[in-house]
Short mmCIF file of N, CA and C in Angstrom, two decimals:
data_model
loop_
_atom_site.label_atom_id
_atom_site.label_comp_id
_atom_site.label_asym_id
_atom_site.label_seq_id
_atom_site.Cartn_x
_atom_site.Cartn_y
_atom_site.Cartn_z
N MET H 18 0.84 -1.18 0.00
CA MET H 18 0.00 0.00 0.00
C MET H 18 0.88 1.24 0.00
N SER H 19 0.55 2.20 -0.83
CA SER H 19 1.31 3.45 -0.92
C SER H 19 1.02 4.33 0.28
N CYS H 20 2.06 5.01 0.72
CA CYS H 20 1.93 5.94 1.83
C CYS H 20 1.60 7.32 1.26
N VAL H 21 0.52 7.92 1.73
CA VAL H 21 0.07 9.23 1.24
C VAL H 21 0.03 10.18 2.43
N HIS H 22 0.52 11.39 2.23
CA HIS H 22 0.55 12.39 3.30
C HIS H 22 -0.22 13.64 2.91
N VAL H 23 -0.88 14.23 3.88
CA VAL H 23 -1.50 15.55 3.70
C VAL H 23 -0.41 16.57 4.03
N ILE H 24 -0.11 17.45 3.07
CA ILE H 24 0.99 18.40 3.29
C ILE H 24 0.55 19.85 3.36
N GLY H 25 -0.72 20.10 3.12
CA GLY H 25 -1.21 21.48 3.23
C GLY H 25 -2.71 21.50 3.42
N VAL H 26 -3.18 22.36 4.29
CA VAL H 26 -4.62 22.47 4.55
C VAL H 26 -5.00 23.94 4.74
N ALA H 27 -6.26 24.21 4.50
CA ALA H 27 -6.82 25.54 4.78
C ALA H 27 -8.33 25.43 4.79
N THR H 28 -8.97 26.35 5.44
CA THR H 28 -10.43 26.40 5.47
C THR H 28 -10.87 27.84 5.59
N THR H 29 -12.06 28.09 5.15
CA THR H 29 -12.66 29.39 5.41
C THR H 29 -13.26 29.34 6.80
N ARG H 30 -13.53 30.49 7.35
CA ARG H 30 -14.19 30.56 8.65
C ARG H 30 -15.60 29.99 8.49
N PHE H 31 -15.99 29.10 9.40
CA PHE H 31 -17.32 28.51 9.34
C PHE H 31 -18.33 29.59 9.71
N ALA H 32 -19.12 29.98 8.73
CA ALA H 32 -20.13 31.03 8.93
C ALA H 32 -21.09 30.98 7.75
N ARG H 33 -22.06 31.87 7.76
CA ARG H 33 -23.06 31.89 6.68
C ARG H 33 -22.54 32.54 5.40
N HIS H 34 -21.72 33.52 5.43
CA HIS H 34 -21.12 34.19 4.28
C HIS H 34 -22.12 34.57 3.18
N PRO H 35 -23.18 35.32 3.51
CA PRO H 35 -24.12 35.70 2.45
C PRO H 35 -23.50 36.63 1.41
N ASP H 36 -22.39 37.26 1.76
CA ASP H 36 -21.72 38.22 0.87
C ASP H 36 -20.65 37.58 0.00
N LYS H 37 -20.39 36.28 0.15
CA LYS H 37 -19.34 35.62 -0.62
C LYS H 37 -19.94 34.53 -1.51
N SER H 38 -19.38 34.42 -2.70
CA SER H 38 -19.83 33.39 -3.64
C SER H 38 -19.07 32.08 -3.39
N HIS H 39 -19.55 31.03 -4.03
CA HIS H 39 -18.83 29.75 -3.97
C HIS H 39 -17.41 29.92 -4.51
N LYS H 40 -17.28 30.71 -5.56
CA LYS H 40 -15.95 30.94 -6.16
C LYS H 40 -15.03 31.65 -5.18
N GLU H 41 -15.55 32.63 -4.46
CA GLU H 41 -14.72 33.36 -3.49
C GLU H 41 -14.31 32.46 -2.33
N LEU H 42 -15.24 31.65 -1.84
CA LEU H 42 -14.93 30.75 -0.74
C LEU H 42 -13.90 29.70 -1.17
N ALA H 43 -14.07 29.15 -2.37
CA ALA H 43 -13.11 28.16 -2.87
C ALA H 43 -11.74 28.79 -3.07
N ARG H 44 -11.71 29.99 -3.61
CA ARG H 44 -10.44 30.69 -3.84
C ARG H 44 -9.68 30.86 -2.52
N GLU H 45 -10.39 31.28 -1.49
CA GLU H 45 -9.77 31.49 -0.18
C GLU H 45 -9.16 30.19 0.36
N ALA H 46 -9.91 29.11 0.24
CA ALA H 46 -9.43 27.82 0.75
C ALA H 46 -8.28 27.27 -0.08
N VAL H 47 -8.39 27.33 -1.40
CA VAL H 47 -7.34 26.80 -2.27
C VAL H 47 -6.05 27.59 -2.09
N GLN H 48 -6.15 28.90 -2.12
CA GLN H 48 -4.94 29.71 -1.95
C GLN H 48 -4.32 29.50 -0.57
N GLY H 49 -5.15 29.31 0.44
CA GLY H 49 -4.63 29.04 1.78
C GLY H 49 -3.91 27.71 1.85
N ALA H 50 -4.48 26.67 1.23
CA ALA H 50 -3.83 25.35 1.24
C ALA H 50 -2.52 25.37 0.47
N LEU H 51 -2.51 26.04 -0.68
CA LEU H 51 -1.28 26.13 -1.46
C LEU H 51 -0.21 26.93 -0.71
N ALA H 52 -0.62 27.97 -0.01
CA ALA H 52 0.34 28.76 0.78
C ALA H 52 0.88 27.92 1.94
N ASP H 53 0.04 27.06 2.49
CA ASP H 53 0.47 26.20 3.59
C ASP H 53 1.57 25.24 3.14
N VAL H 54 1.50 24.79 1.89
CA VAL H 54 2.50 23.87 1.34
C VAL H 54 3.79 24.62 1.01
N GLY H 55 3.66 25.77 0.40
CA GLY H 55 4.84 26.53 0.01
C GLY H 55 4.93 26.69 -1.50
N GLN H 56 5.95 27.35 -1.94
CA GLN H 56 6.13 27.68 -3.36
C GLN H 56 6.29 26.45 -4.24
N GLY H 57 5.78 26.57 -5.46
CA GLY H 57 6.06 25.59 -6.49
C GLY H 57 5.20 24.35 -6.53
N ILE H 58 4.24 24.22 -5.63
CA ILE H 58 3.46 22.99 -5.62
C ILE H 58 2.27 23.05 -6.58
N SER H 59 1.70 24.24 -6.78
CA SER H 59 0.44 24.32 -7.54
C SER H 59 0.57 23.74 -8.94
N GLU H 60 1.69 23.98 -9.62
CA GLU H 60 1.83 23.45 -10.98
C GLU H 60 2.05 21.94 -10.99
N GLN H 61 2.28 21.33 -9.83
CA GLN H 61 2.48 19.89 -9.76
C GLN H 61 1.20 19.13 -9.41
N VAL H 62 0.12 19.85 -9.14
CA VAL H 62 -1.15 19.20 -8.82
C VAL H 62 -1.62 18.42 -10.04
N GLY H 63 -1.80 17.12 -9.87
CA GLY H 63 -2.17 16.25 -10.98
C GLY H 63 -3.62 15.84 -11.00
N ALA H 64 -4.37 16.15 -9.95
CA ALA H 64 -5.80 15.83 -9.89
C ALA H 64 -6.46 16.72 -8.86
N ILE H 65 -7.67 17.12 -9.15
CA ILE H 65 -8.45 17.95 -8.22
C ILE H 65 -9.78 17.26 -8.00
N HIS H 66 -10.11 17.03 -6.74
CA HIS H 66 -11.38 16.41 -6.37
C HIS H 66 -12.21 17.50 -5.68
N PHE H 67 -13.30 17.86 -6.32
CA PHE H 67 -14.13 18.98 -5.87
C PHE H 67 -15.49 18.48 -5.40
N GLY H 68 -15.87 18.88 -4.20
CA GLY H 68 -17.15 18.46 -3.67
C GLY H 68 -18.07 19.62 -3.35
N SER H 69 -19.32 19.49 -3.77
CA SER H 69 -20.36 20.46 -3.44
C SER H 69 -21.71 19.79 -3.62
N CYS H 70 -22.63 20.11 -2.74
CA CYS H 70 -23.99 19.54 -2.83
C CYS H 70 -25.04 20.57 -3.22
N THR H 71 -24.72 21.85 -3.09
CA THR H 71 -25.77 22.86 -3.20
C THR H 71 -25.65 23.79 -4.40
N LEU H 72 -24.68 23.58 -5.25
CA LEU H 72 -24.50 24.50 -6.38
C LEU H 72 -25.73 24.60 -7.27
N HIS H 73 -26.49 23.52 -7.36
CA HIS H 73 -27.70 23.55 -8.20
C HIS H 73 -28.67 24.64 -7.75
N ALA H 74 -28.73 24.88 -6.45
CA ALA H 74 -29.65 25.89 -5.93
C ALA H 74 -29.20 27.31 -6.29
N TRP H 75 -27.97 27.45 -6.69
CA TRP H 75 -27.43 28.75 -7.09
C TRP H 75 -27.33 28.84 -8.61
N GLY H 76 -27.89 27.84 -9.30
CA GLY H 76 -27.95 27.89 -10.76
C GLY H 76 -26.92 27.04 -11.48
N GLN H 77 -26.05 26.34 -10.76
CA GLN H 77 -25.01 25.52 -11.39
C GLN H 77 -25.32 24.04 -11.13
N ALA H 78 -25.99 23.40 -12.08
CA ALA H 78 -26.45 22.03 -11.87
C ALA H 78 -25.36 20.97 -12.13
N ASN H 79 -24.40 21.27 -12.97
CA ASN H 79 -23.38 20.28 -13.34
C ASN H 79 -21.99 20.90 -13.37
N VAL H 80 -20.98 20.07 -13.43
CA VAL H 80 -19.56 20.43 -13.52
C VAL H 80 -19.19 21.59 -12.60
N GLY H 81 -19.63 21.50 -11.36
CA GLY H 81 -19.42 22.57 -10.40
C GLY H 81 -17.97 22.93 -10.17
N GLY H 82 -17.11 21.94 -10.01
CA GLY H 82 -15.70 22.21 -9.75
C GLY H 82 -15.05 22.92 -10.92
N ASN H 83 -15.40 22.55 -12.12
CA ASN H 83 -14.84 23.18 -13.30
C ASN H 83 -15.22 24.66 -13.35
N VAL H 84 -16.45 24.97 -12.96
CA VAL H 84 -16.92 26.35 -12.97
C VAL H 84 -16.35 27.13 -11.78
N VAL H 85 -16.45 26.57 -10.58
CA VAL H 85 -16.00 27.27 -9.37
C VAL H 85 -14.50 27.51 -9.40
N LEU H 86 -13.75 26.55 -9.89
CA LEU H 86 -12.28 26.66 -9.90
C LEU H 86 -11.73 27.22 -11.21
N GLY H 87 -12.59 27.48 -12.18
CA GLY H 87 -12.15 27.94 -13.49
C GLY H 87 -11.29 29.19 -13.46
N GLY H 88 -11.64 30.15 -12.63
CA GLY H 88 -10.84 31.36 -12.53
C GLY H 88 -9.44 31.09 -12.04
N LEU H 89 -9.30 30.18 -11.08
CA LEU H 89 -7.98 29.82 -10.56
C LEU H 89 -7.15 29.10 -11.62
N VAL H 90 -7.80 28.32 -12.47
CA VAL H 90 -7.10 27.67 -13.58
C VAL H 90 -6.67 28.72 -14.60
N ASP H 91 -7.60 29.61 -14.96
CA ASP H 91 -7.30 30.66 -15.93
C ASP H 91 -6.13 31.54 -15.49
N GLU H 92 -6.03 31.78 -14.20
CA GLU H 92 -4.96 32.63 -13.66
C GLU H 92 -3.65 31.87 -13.44
N GLY H 93 -3.65 30.56 -13.64
CA GLY H 93 -2.45 29.77 -13.45
C GLY H 93 -2.20 29.36 -12.01
N VAL H 94 -3.15 29.63 -11.12
CA VAL H 94 -3.02 29.20 -9.73
C VAL H 94 -3.13 27.68 -9.66
N LEU H 95 -4.02 27.12 -10.47
CA LEU H 95 -4.16 25.67 -10.61
C LEU H 95 -3.82 25.29 -12.04
N PRO H 96 -3.23 24.11 -12.24
CA PRO H 96 -2.81 23.73 -13.59
C PRO H 96 -3.99 23.43 -14.51
N ALA H 97 -3.88 23.87 -15.75
CA ALA H 97 -4.95 23.68 -16.73
C ALA H 97 -5.13 22.21 -17.10
N GLY H 98 -4.10 21.41 -17.00
CA GLY H 98 -4.19 20.01 -17.42
C GLY H 98 -4.70 19.05 -16.37
N ALA H 99 -4.87 19.51 -15.14
CA ALA H 99 -5.31 18.60 -14.07
C ALA H 99 -6.81 18.31 -14.20
N PRO H 100 -7.20 17.05 -14.21
CA PRO H 100 -8.62 16.75 -14.27
C PRO H 100 -9.31 17.16 -12.97
N ILE H 101 -10.54 17.62 -13.12
CA ILE H 101 -11.35 17.99 -11.95
C ILE H 101 -12.47 16.97 -11.83
N PHE H 102 -12.47 16.23 -10.72
CA PHE H 102 -13.49 15.23 -10.45
C PHE H 102 -14.52 15.84 -9.51
N ASN H 103 -15.76 15.86 -9.93
CA ASN H 103 -16.83 16.42 -9.12
C ASN H 103 -17.49 15.29 -8.33
N VAL H 104 -17.56 15.47 -7.00
CA VAL H 104 -18.15 14.45 -6.14
C VAL H 104 -19.26 15.07 -5.30
N GLU H 105 -20.21 14.24 -4.91
CA GLU H 105 -21.30 14.68 -4.05
C GLU H 105 -21.73 13.50 -3.20
N GLY H 106 -21.83 13.72 -1.92
CA GLY H 106 -22.24 12.67 -1.01
C GLY H 106 -22.87 13.21 0.26
N GLY H 107 -23.79 14.16 0.11
CA GLY H 107 -24.45 14.73 1.28
C GLY H 107 -23.45 15.32 2.24
N CYS H 108 -23.60 15.03 3.50
CA CYS H 108 -22.73 15.59 4.53
C CYS H 108 -21.31 15.00 4.50
N ALA H 109 -21.09 13.99 3.68
CA ALA H 109 -19.76 13.37 3.57
C ALA H 109 -19.01 13.82 2.31
N THR H 110 -19.50 14.85 1.64
CA THR H 110 -18.91 15.27 0.37
C THR H 110 -17.44 15.67 0.52
N GLY H 111 -17.10 16.45 1.52
CA GLY H 111 -15.70 16.84 1.73
C GLY H 111 -14.81 15.64 1.96
N ALA H 112 -15.30 14.70 2.74
CA ALA H 112 -14.52 13.48 3.00
C ALA H 112 -14.35 12.68 1.72
N MET H 113 -15.35 12.68 0.86
CA MET H 113 -15.24 11.97 -0.41
C MET H 113 -14.18 12.63 -1.30
N ALA H 114 -14.10 13.96 -1.27
CA ALA H 114 -13.09 14.66 -2.06
C ALA H 114 -11.69 14.30 -1.56
N VAL H 115 -11.51 14.28 -0.25
CA VAL H 115 -10.22 13.90 0.33
C VAL H 115 -9.89 12.45 -0.04
N HIS H 116 -10.87 11.58 0.06
CA HIS H 116 -10.67 10.17 -0.26
C HIS H 116 -10.25 10.00 -1.73
N GLY H 117 -10.91 10.72 -2.62
CA GLY H 117 -10.56 10.63 -4.04
C GLY H 117 -9.16 11.13 -4.31
N ALA H 118 -8.78 12.25 -3.68
CA ALA H 118 -7.43 12.79 -3.86
C ALA H 118 -6.39 11.80 -3.34
N ARG H 119 -6.67 11.22 -2.19
CA ARG H 119 -5.76 10.23 -1.60
C ARG H 119 -5.61 9.03 -2.51
N ASN H 120 -6.72 8.55 -3.05
CA ASN H 120 -6.68 7.38 -3.92
C ASN H 120 -5.93 7.66 -5.21
N ALA H 121 -6.06 8.87 -5.75
CA ALA H 121 -5.34 9.23 -6.98
C ALA H 121 -3.83 9.14 -6.76
N ILE H 122 -3.39 9.59 -5.60
CA ILE H 122 -1.95 9.54 -5.28
C ILE H 122 -1.53 8.09 -5.02
N ALA H 123 -2.30 7.38 -4.22
CA ALA H 123 -1.95 5.99 -3.87
C ALA H 123 -1.91 5.10 -5.11
N ALA H 124 -2.76 5.39 -6.08
CA ALA H 124 -2.79 4.58 -7.30
C ALA H 124 -1.66 4.94 -8.26
N GLY H 125 -0.95 6.00 -7.96
CA GLY H 125 0.14 6.43 -8.83
C GLY H 125 -0.31 7.29 -9.99
N ASP H 126 -1.55 7.75 -9.95
CA ASP H 126 -2.05 8.61 -11.03
C ASP H 126 -1.38 9.98 -11.02
N CYS H 127 -0.96 10.42 -9.84
CA CYS H 127 -0.30 11.73 -9.71
C CYS H 127 0.49 11.74 -8.40
N ASP H 128 1.37 12.71 -8.29
CA ASP H 128 2.16 12.86 -7.06
C ASP H 128 1.48 13.78 -6.05
N PHE H 129 0.73 14.75 -6.57
CA PHE H 129 0.04 15.72 -5.72
C PHE H 129 -1.39 15.87 -6.20
N ALA H 130 -2.33 15.84 -5.27
CA ALA H 130 -3.75 16.02 -5.59
C ALA H 130 -4.34 17.03 -4.62
N LEU H 131 -5.37 17.68 -5.06
CA LEU H 131 -6.03 18.70 -4.26
C LEU H 131 -7.47 18.29 -4.02
N ALA H 132 -7.92 18.40 -2.78
CA ALA H 132 -9.32 18.16 -2.44
C ALA H 132 -9.92 19.50 -2.01
N VAL H 133 -11.06 19.84 -2.60
CA VAL H 133 -11.73 21.11 -2.31
C VAL H 133 -13.21 20.82 -2.07
N GLY H 134 -13.75 21.41 -1.04
CA GLY H 134 -15.18 21.32 -0.79
C GLY H 134 -15.74 22.69 -0.48
N VAL H 135 -16.87 23.02 -1.08
CA VAL H 135 -17.51 24.30 -0.81
C VAL H 135 -19.02 24.17 -0.94
N ASP H 136 -19.73 24.67 0.05
CA ASP H 136 -21.19 24.69 0.02
C ASP H 136 -21.70 25.91 0.75
N LYS H 137 -22.86 26.34 0.32
CA LYS H 137 -23.58 27.44 0.97
C LYS H 137 -25.02 26.97 1.12
N THR H 138 -25.52 27.01 2.34
CA THR H 138 -26.91 26.60 2.56
C THR H 138 -27.77 27.75 3.07
N PHE H 139 -27.18 28.90 3.30
CA PHE H 139 -27.92 30.06 3.82
C PHE H 139 -28.36 30.92 2.64
N MET H 140 -29.67 30.99 2.45
CA MET H 140 -30.25 31.75 1.35
C MET H 140 -31.29 32.72 1.89
N PRO H 141 -30.87 33.81 2.53
CA PRO H 141 -31.83 34.72 3.16
C PRO H 141 -32.80 35.36 2.17
N HIS H 142 -32.44 35.42 0.91
CA HIS H 142 -33.28 36.00 -0.12
C HIS H 142 -34.38 35.04 -0.59
N ASP H 143 -34.26 33.75 -0.24
CA ASP H 143 -35.23 32.75 -0.71
C ASP H 143 -35.29 31.59 0.29
N LEU H 144 -36.07 31.77 1.34
CA LEU H 144 -36.14 30.77 2.40
C LEU H 144 -36.74 29.45 1.90
N ALA H 145 -37.67 29.51 0.94
CA ALA H 145 -38.25 28.28 0.39
C ALA H 145 -37.17 27.47 -0.33
N ALA H 146 -36.30 28.14 -1.07
CA ALA H 146 -35.21 27.44 -1.76
C ALA H 146 -34.24 26.85 -0.74
N MET H 147 -34.01 27.57 0.35
CA MET H 147 -33.12 27.08 1.40
C MET H 147 -33.70 25.80 2.01
N LYS H 148 -34.98 25.80 2.28
CA LYS H 148 -35.64 24.60 2.79
C LYS H 148 -35.53 23.46 1.77
N GLY H 149 -35.63 23.81 0.50
CA GLY H 149 -35.53 22.82 -0.56
C GLY H 149 -34.17 22.14 -0.63
N LEU H 150 -33.11 22.85 -0.21
CA LEU H 150 -31.79 22.24 -0.18
C LEU H 150 -31.79 21.01 0.71
N PHE H 151 -32.44 21.11 1.85
CA PHE H 151 -32.46 20.01 2.80
C PHE H 151 -33.47 18.94 2.38
N GLU H 152 -34.61 19.38 1.86
CA GLU H 152 -35.58 18.40 1.37
C GLU H 152 -35.03 17.63 0.18
N GLY H 153 -34.17 18.27 -0.60
CA GLY H 153 -33.57 17.62 -1.76
C GLY H 153 -32.70 16.43 -1.38
N ALA H 154 -32.28 16.36 -0.13
CA ALA H 154 -31.49 15.22 0.33
C ALA H 154 -32.39 14.04 0.71
N MET H 155 -33.68 14.28 0.71
CA MET H 155 -34.64 13.22 1.03
C MET H 155 -34.97 12.46 -0.26
N ASP H 156 -35.44 11.26 -0.13
CA ASP H 156 -35.81 10.42 -1.25
C ASP H 156 -36.95 11.07 -2.05
N GLN H 157 -36.65 11.55 -3.25
CA GLN H 157 -37.66 12.18 -4.09
C GLN H 157 -38.34 11.17 -5.02
N LEU H 158 -37.82 9.96 -5.08
CA LEU H 158 -38.43 8.93 -5.91
C LEU H 158 -39.62 8.27 -5.20
N ASP H 159 -39.54 8.20 -3.87
CA ASP H 159 -40.64 7.69 -3.04
C ASP H 159 -40.84 8.61 -1.84
N PRO H 160 -41.25 9.85 -2.06
CA PRO H 160 -41.33 10.82 -0.97
C PRO H 160 -42.38 10.49 0.08
N GLN H 161 -43.34 9.66 -0.25
CA GLN H 161 -44.38 9.33 0.71
C GLN H 161 -43.81 8.65 1.95
N VAL H 162 -42.67 7.98 1.81
CA VAL H 162 -42.06 7.28 2.95
C VAL H 162 -41.62 8.29 4.01
N TRP H 163 -40.78 9.26 3.63
CA TRP H 163 -40.31 10.22 4.64
C TRP H 163 -41.40 11.20 5.02
N GLN H 164 -42.32 11.51 4.11
CA GLN H 164 -43.41 12.41 4.46
C GLN H 164 -44.31 11.78 5.53
N ALA H 165 -44.55 10.48 5.43
CA ALA H 165 -45.35 9.79 6.44
C ALA H 165 -44.65 9.82 7.79
N ASP H 166 -43.33 9.63 7.80
CA ASP H 166 -42.57 9.69 9.05
C ASP H 166 -42.66 11.08 9.68
N LEU H 167 -42.52 12.12 8.86
CA LEU H 167 -42.60 13.48 9.39
C LEU H 167 -44.01 13.83 9.86
N GLU H 168 -45.02 13.37 9.14
CA GLU H 168 -46.41 13.60 9.57
C GLU H 168 -46.66 12.93 10.92
N ALA H 169 -46.17 11.72 11.10
CA ALA H 169 -46.34 11.00 12.37
C ALA H 169 -45.60 11.70 13.50
N ALA H 170 -44.39 12.16 13.24
CA ALA H 170 -43.61 12.87 14.27
C ALA H 170 -44.30 14.17 14.66
N ALA H 171 -44.85 14.89 13.68
CA ALA H 171 -45.53 16.14 13.96
C ALA H 171 -46.79 15.88 14.79
N ALA H 172 -47.56 14.85 14.40
CA ALA H 172 -48.79 14.51 15.12
C ALA H 172 -48.50 14.11 16.56
N GLU H 173 -47.39 13.39 16.75
CA GLU H 173 -46.99 12.97 18.09
C GLU H 173 -46.74 14.14 19.02
N HIS H 174 -46.33 15.25 18.45
CA HIS H 174 -46.04 16.46 19.23
C HIS H 174 -47.14 17.51 19.11
N GLY H 175 -48.26 17.12 18.53
CA GLY H 175 -49.38 18.03 18.40
C GLY H 175 -49.12 19.18 17.44
N LEU H 176 -48.28 18.94 16.44
CA LEU H 176 -47.94 19.99 15.47
C LEU H 176 -48.46 19.62 14.09
N PRO H 177 -48.76 20.63 13.30
CA PRO H 177 -49.18 20.33 11.92
C PRO H 177 -47.96 20.03 11.06
N TYR H 178 -48.20 19.28 10.00
CA TYR H 178 -47.13 19.06 9.02
C TYR H 178 -47.62 19.55 7.69
#
């Protein structure tokens, strides 16, 4: 088994950030992680694993990592030739991005990989859409199952559903 090490990390401050876009949040985290590693690593990144669950609610239904990180690629902060793998796994999306980056290195696909996760769930301008983000994680193919559970829980507490 190949030995893989995490050599740089960064995060944005955990908050609602209604004034920042997904691109701004990703930029802050990516630049922070690259700065944590030091000079010369960004051009050696051979794979990028990008995770997000909520971009669809902001109008980006597909290829989120390519769009969110596109400016960083255009500016040469991230290499243009590195594939961007988009992953989504509910509350485990960030862990899936890290897992994918680790596996790319362990498999010998690249020497350096980047894992990026960014989500925004606070939508003060559209509370119904914000509620929809969480409902969207529920089974939409057979919604009667979870709706019945919620109706029963509400009735148990004397609340309407």
